[in-house]
Short mmCIF file of C-alpha atoms in Angstrom, two decimals:
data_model
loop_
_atom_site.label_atom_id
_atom_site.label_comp_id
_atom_site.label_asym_id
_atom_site.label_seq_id
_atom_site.Cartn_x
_atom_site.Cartn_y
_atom_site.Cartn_z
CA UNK A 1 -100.09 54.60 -7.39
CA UNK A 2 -96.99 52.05 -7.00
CA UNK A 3 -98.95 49.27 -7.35
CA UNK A 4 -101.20 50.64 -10.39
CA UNK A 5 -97.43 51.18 -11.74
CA UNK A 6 -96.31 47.61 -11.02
CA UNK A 7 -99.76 46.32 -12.73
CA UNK A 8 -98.87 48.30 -15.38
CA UNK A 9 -95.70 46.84 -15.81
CA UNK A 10 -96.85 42.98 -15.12
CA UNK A 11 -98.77 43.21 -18.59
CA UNK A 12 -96.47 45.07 -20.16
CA UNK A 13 -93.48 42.09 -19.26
CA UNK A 14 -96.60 39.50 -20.19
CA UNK A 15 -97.09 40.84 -23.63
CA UNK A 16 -93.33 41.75 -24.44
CA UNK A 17 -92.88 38.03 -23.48
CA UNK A 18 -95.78 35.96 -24.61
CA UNK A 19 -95.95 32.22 -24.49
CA UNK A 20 -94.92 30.10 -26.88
CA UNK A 21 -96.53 29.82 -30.13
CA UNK A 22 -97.89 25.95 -30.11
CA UNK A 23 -95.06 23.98 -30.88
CA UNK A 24 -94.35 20.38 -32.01
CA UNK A 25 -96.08 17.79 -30.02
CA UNK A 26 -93.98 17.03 -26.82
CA UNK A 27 -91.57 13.60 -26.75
CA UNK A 28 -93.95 10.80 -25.48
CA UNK A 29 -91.55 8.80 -22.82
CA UNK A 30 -92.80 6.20 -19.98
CA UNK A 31 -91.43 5.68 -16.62
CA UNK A 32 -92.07 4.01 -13.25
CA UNK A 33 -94.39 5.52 -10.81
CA UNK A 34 -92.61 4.89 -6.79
CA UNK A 35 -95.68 3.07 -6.00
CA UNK A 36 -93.92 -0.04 -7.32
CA UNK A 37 -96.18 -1.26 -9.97
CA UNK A 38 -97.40 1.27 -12.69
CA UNK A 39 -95.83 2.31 -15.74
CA UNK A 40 -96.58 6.30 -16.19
CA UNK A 41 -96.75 7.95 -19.78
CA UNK A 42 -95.28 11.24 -19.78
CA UNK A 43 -94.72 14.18 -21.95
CA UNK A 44 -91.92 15.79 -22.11
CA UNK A 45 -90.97 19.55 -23.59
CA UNK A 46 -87.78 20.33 -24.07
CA UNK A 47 -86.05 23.11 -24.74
CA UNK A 48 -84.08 23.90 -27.89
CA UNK A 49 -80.47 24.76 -26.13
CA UNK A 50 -78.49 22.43 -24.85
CA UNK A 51 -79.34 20.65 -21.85
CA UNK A 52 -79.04 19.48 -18.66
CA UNK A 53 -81.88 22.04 -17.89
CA UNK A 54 -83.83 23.07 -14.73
CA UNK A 55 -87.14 21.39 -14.91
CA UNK A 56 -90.85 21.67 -13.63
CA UNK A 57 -93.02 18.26 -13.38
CA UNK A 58 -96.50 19.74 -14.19
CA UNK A 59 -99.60 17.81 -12.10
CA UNK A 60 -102.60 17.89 -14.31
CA UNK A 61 -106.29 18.30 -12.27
CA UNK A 62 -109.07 15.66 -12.22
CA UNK A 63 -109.83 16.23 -15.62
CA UNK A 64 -106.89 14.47 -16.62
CA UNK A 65 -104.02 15.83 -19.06
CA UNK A 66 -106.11 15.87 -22.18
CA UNK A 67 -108.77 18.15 -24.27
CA UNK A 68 -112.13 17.73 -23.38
CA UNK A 69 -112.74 17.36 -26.77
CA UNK A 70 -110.65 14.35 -27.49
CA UNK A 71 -110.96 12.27 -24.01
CA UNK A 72 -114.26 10.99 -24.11
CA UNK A 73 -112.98 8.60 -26.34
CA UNK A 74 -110.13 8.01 -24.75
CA UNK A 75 -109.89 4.32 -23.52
CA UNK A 76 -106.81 2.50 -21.85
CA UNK A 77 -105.42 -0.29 -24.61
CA UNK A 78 -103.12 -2.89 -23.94
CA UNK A 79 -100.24 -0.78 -22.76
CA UNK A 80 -101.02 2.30 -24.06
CA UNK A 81 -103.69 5.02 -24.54
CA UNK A 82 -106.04 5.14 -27.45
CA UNK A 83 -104.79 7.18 -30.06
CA UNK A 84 -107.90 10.03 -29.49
CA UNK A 85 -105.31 11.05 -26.02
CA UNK A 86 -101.82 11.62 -26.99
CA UNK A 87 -99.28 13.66 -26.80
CA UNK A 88 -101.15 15.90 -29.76
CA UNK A 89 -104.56 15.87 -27.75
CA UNK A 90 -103.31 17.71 -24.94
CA UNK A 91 -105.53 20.22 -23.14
CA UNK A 92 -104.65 23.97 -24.23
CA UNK A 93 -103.58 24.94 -20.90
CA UNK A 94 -101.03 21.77 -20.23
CA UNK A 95 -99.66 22.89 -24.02
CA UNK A 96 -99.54 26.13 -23.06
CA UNK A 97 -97.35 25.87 -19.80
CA UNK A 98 -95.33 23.04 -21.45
CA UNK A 99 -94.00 25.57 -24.24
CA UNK A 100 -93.81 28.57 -21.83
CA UNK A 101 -91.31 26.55 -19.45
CA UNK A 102 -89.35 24.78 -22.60
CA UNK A 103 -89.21 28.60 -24.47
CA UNK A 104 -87.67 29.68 -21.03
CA UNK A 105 -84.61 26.88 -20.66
CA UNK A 106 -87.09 24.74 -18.36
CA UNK A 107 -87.64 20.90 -19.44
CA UNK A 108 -90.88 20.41 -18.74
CA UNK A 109 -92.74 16.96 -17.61
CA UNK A 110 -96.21 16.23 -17.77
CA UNK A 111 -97.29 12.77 -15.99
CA UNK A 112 -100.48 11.22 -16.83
CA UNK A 113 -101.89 9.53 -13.52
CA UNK A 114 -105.36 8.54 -15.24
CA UNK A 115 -104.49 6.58 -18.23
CA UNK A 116 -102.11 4.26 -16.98
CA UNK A 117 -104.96 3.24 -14.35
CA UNK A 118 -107.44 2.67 -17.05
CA UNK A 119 -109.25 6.83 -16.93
CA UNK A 120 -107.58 8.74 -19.10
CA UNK A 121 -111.34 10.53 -19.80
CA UNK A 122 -110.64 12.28 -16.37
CA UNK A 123 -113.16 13.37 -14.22
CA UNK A 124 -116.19 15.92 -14.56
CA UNK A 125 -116.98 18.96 -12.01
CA UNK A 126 -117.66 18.53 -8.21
CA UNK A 127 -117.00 14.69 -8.20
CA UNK A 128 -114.71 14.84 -5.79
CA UNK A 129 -116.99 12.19 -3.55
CA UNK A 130 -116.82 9.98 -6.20
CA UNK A 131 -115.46 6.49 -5.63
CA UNK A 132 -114.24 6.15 -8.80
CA UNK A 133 -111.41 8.33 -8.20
CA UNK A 134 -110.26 6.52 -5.03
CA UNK A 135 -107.20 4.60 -6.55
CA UNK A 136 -105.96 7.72 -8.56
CA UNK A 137 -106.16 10.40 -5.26
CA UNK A 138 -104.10 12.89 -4.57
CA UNK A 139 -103.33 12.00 -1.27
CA UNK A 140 -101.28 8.44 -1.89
CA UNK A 141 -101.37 7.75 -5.16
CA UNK A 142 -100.46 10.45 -7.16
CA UNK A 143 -97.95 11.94 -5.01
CA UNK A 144 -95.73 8.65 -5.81
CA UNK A 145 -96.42 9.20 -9.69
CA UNK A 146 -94.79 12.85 -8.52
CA UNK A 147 -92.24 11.03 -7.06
CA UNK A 148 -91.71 8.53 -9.62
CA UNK A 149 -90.80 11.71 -12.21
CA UNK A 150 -88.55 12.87 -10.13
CA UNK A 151 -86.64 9.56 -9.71
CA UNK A 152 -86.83 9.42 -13.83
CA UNK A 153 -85.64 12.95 -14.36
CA UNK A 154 -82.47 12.21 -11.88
CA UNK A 155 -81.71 8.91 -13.46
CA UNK A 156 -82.54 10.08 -17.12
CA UNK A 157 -80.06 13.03 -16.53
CA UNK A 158 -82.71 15.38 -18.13
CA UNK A 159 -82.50 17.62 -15.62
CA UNK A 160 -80.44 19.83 -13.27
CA UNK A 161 -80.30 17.81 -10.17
CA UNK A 162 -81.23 20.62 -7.81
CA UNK A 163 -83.09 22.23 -9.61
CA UNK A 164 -86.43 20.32 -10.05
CA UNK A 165 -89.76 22.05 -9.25
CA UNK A 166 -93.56 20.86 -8.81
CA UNK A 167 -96.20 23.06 -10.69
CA UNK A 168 -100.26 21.11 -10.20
CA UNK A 169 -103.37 22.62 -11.12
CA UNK A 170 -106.72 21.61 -9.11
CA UNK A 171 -106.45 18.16 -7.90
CA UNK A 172 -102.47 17.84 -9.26
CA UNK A 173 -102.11 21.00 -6.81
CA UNK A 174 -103.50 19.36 -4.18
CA UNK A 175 -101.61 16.38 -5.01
CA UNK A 176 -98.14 18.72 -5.08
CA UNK A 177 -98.93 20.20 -1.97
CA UNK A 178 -98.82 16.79 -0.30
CA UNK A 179 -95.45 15.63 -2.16
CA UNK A 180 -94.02 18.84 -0.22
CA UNK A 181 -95.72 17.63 2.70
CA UNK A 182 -94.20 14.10 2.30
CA UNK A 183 -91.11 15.94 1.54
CA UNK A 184 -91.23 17.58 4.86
CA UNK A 185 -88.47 19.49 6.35
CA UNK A 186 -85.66 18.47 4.38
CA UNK A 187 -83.39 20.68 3.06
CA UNK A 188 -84.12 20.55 -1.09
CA UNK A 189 -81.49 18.59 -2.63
CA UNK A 190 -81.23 16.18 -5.31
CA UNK A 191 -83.84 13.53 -3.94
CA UNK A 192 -86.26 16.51 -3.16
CA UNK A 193 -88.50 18.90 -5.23
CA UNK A 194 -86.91 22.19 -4.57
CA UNK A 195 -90.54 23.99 -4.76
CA UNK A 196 -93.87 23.85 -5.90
CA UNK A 197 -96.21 26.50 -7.69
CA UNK A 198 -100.01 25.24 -6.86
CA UNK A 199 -102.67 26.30 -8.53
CA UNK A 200 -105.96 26.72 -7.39
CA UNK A 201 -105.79 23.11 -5.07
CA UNK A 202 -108.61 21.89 -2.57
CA UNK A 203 -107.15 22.43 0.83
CA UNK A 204 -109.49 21.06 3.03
CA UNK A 205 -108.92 17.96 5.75
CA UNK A 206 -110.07 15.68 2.22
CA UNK A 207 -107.70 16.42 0.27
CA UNK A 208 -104.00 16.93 2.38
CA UNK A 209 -102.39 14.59 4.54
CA UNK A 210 -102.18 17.31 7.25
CA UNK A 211 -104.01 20.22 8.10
CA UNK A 212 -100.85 22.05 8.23
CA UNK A 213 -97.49 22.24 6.18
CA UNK A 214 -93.87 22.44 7.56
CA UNK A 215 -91.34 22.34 5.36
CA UNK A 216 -87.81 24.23 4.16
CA UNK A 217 -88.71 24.26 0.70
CA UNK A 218 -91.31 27.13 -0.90
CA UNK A 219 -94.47 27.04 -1.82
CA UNK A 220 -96.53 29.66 -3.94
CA UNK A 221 -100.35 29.42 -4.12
CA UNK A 222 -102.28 30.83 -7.18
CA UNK A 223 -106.30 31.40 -6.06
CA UNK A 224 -109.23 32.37 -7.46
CA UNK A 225 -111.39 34.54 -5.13
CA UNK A 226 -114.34 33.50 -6.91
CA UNK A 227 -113.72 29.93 -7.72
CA UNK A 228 -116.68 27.64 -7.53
CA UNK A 229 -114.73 24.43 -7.12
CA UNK A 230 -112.67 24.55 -4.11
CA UNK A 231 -112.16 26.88 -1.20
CA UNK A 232 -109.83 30.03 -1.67
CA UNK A 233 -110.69 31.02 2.50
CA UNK A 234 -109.54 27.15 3.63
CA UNK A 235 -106.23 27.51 1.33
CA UNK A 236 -105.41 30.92 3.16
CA UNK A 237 -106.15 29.45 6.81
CA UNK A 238 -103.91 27.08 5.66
CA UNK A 239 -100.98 28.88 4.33
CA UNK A 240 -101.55 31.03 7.94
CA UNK A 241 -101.09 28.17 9.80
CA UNK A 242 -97.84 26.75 7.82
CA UNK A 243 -96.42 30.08 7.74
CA UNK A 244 -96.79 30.58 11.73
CA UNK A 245 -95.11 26.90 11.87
CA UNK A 246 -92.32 28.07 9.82
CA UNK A 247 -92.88 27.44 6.28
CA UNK A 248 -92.50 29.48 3.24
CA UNK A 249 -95.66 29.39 1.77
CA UNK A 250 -96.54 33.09 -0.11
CA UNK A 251 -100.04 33.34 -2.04
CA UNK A 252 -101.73 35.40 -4.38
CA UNK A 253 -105.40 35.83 -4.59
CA UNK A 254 -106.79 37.44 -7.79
CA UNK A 255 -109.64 38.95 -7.46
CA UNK A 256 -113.08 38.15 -9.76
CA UNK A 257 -110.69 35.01 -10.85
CA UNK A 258 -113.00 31.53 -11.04
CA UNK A 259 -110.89 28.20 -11.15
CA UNK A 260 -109.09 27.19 -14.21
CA UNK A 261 -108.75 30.67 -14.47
CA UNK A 262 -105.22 29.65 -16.45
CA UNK A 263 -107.01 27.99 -18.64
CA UNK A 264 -106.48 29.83 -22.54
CA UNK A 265 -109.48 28.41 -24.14
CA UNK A 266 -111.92 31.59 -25.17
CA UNK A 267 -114.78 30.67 -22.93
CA UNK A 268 -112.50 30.08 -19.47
CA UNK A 269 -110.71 33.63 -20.24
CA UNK A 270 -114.00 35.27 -20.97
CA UNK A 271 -115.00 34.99 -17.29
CA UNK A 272 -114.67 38.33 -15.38
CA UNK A 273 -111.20 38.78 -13.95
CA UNK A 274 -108.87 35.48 -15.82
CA UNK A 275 -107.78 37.24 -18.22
CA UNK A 276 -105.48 39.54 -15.87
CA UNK A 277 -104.84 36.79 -13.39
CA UNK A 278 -104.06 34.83 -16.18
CA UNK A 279 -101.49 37.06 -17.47
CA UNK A 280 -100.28 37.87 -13.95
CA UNK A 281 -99.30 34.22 -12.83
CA UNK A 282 -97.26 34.36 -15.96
CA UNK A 283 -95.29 36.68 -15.28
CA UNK A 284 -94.70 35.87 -11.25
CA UNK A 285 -94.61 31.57 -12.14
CA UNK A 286 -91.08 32.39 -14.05
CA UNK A 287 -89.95 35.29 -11.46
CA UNK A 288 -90.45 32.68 -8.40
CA UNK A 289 -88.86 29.76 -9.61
CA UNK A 290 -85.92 32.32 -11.13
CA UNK A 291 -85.58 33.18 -7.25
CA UNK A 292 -85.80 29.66 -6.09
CA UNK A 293 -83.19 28.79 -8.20
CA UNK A 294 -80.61 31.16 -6.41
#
């Protein structure tokens, strides 16, 4: 009964605080990646009180940061991206957590890996063997462009110091789980991401630097029990085995969810079960990193 109370409640909180109507197109700023050599474009929504502000770098998947409808013809020119991927051509779910973060006092920051390195199309489904994407992996490249936004958040003085968290979806949560594993057992501080919500990530020997996690800082995982991309069983063997070597690692499964499950368009939420795990991980993302914050 409690927890067909709490339920209750969850949607009530999701629909007494929805997210933010779309808003003007994010700030379009550029910064160094830490791997010494590549100039990131970012987007950045802020919020509308005064800042500094706690912030959340958002890790887009392997289908890049914009809408499939636009980044087909998106092509890397000169220094920049064509104008079909921009800071208006965002994919609904990037817009989406960008305004629910800025409507909440968060700055957020959306990287683009892809562009910068000549894809900003992204990547279709199950490619994950392709060589293609072997100089924009998660495992050390993009965790420097991760790295990099943190460094340009510090410097830009954007953001609360301390307060700086990782949020990646797919691929970019595969790629946040391994910042926190480069991060490693420091204390969070103002070099250091002081937690991570991951979404959906692969968590298989491919796709982490280690097969287990040990760090001080938290992690929350957001699976799909019925996603077709990656492995929700091989994410929960290894949140076991970081938990039993001391980590804080806490994950929630929703049940009938499929990947992208966060995902807004119409066709994503009419899948059995995104809807409510939709809703739900909006209403725990701003609860957790409220608590982290403390």
């Amino acid at each position: 009964m409690l927890r067909h109370v709490v339920a209750a409640l969850a949607s009530l909180v999701s629909t007494l605080l929805p997210v933010a109507a779309a808003s003007a197109a994010p700030q379009t700023v550029y910064f160094a990646s830490a791997d010494g050599h590549t100039t990131l474009t970012g987007y950045v929504f802020q919020p509308s009180t005064p800042g500094p502000w706690p912030a959340v770098v958002m890790l887009h998947g392997r289908g890049g940061p914009y809408s499939s409808n636009d980044n087909a013809d998106c092509t890397f020119v000169g220094a920049g991206i064509a104008s079909a991927c921009n800071a208006n051509t965002l994919s609904k779910r990037h817009a989406m957590w960008g305004d629910y973060w800025s409507a909440r006092g968060y700055l957020a920051l959306l990287p683009d890996s892809f562009g910068p390195r000549g894809k900003a199309s992204g990547f279709g489904r199950f490619t994950h063997g392709d060589a293609d994407r072997a100089d924009v992996n998660e495992i050390d490249v993009r965790p420097l462009d991760a790295e990099g936004a943190l460094a340009y958040l510090r410097g830009r003085g954007y953001a609360v110091a301390d307060q700086i968290y990782l949020q990646g979806w797919s691929n970019g949560g595969s790629t946040a789980l391994n910042v926190m594993i480069r991060q490693g057992n420091q204390q969070a501080d103002e070099a250091s991401y002081r937690g991570a919500l991951v979404f959906y990530p692969g968590c298989g020997q491919a796709a982490l630097l280690t097969s287990t996690i040990s760090i001080a800082a938290p992690i929350a995982m957001f699976l799909g029990a019925d996603d077709e991309e990656v492995s929700p069983a091989i994410c929960l063997r290894l949140a076991d085995r970081s938990r039993q070597a001391g980590s804080p690692i806490d994950v929630t499964v929703y049940p009938g969810a499929t990947h992208d499950f966060d995902e807004p368009s119409s066709r994503r939420q009419a899948a059995p079960g995104n809807q409510s795990a939709m809703d739900d991980a909006l209403v725990k993302a701003i609860a957790i990193v409220g608590g982290w914050k403390k």
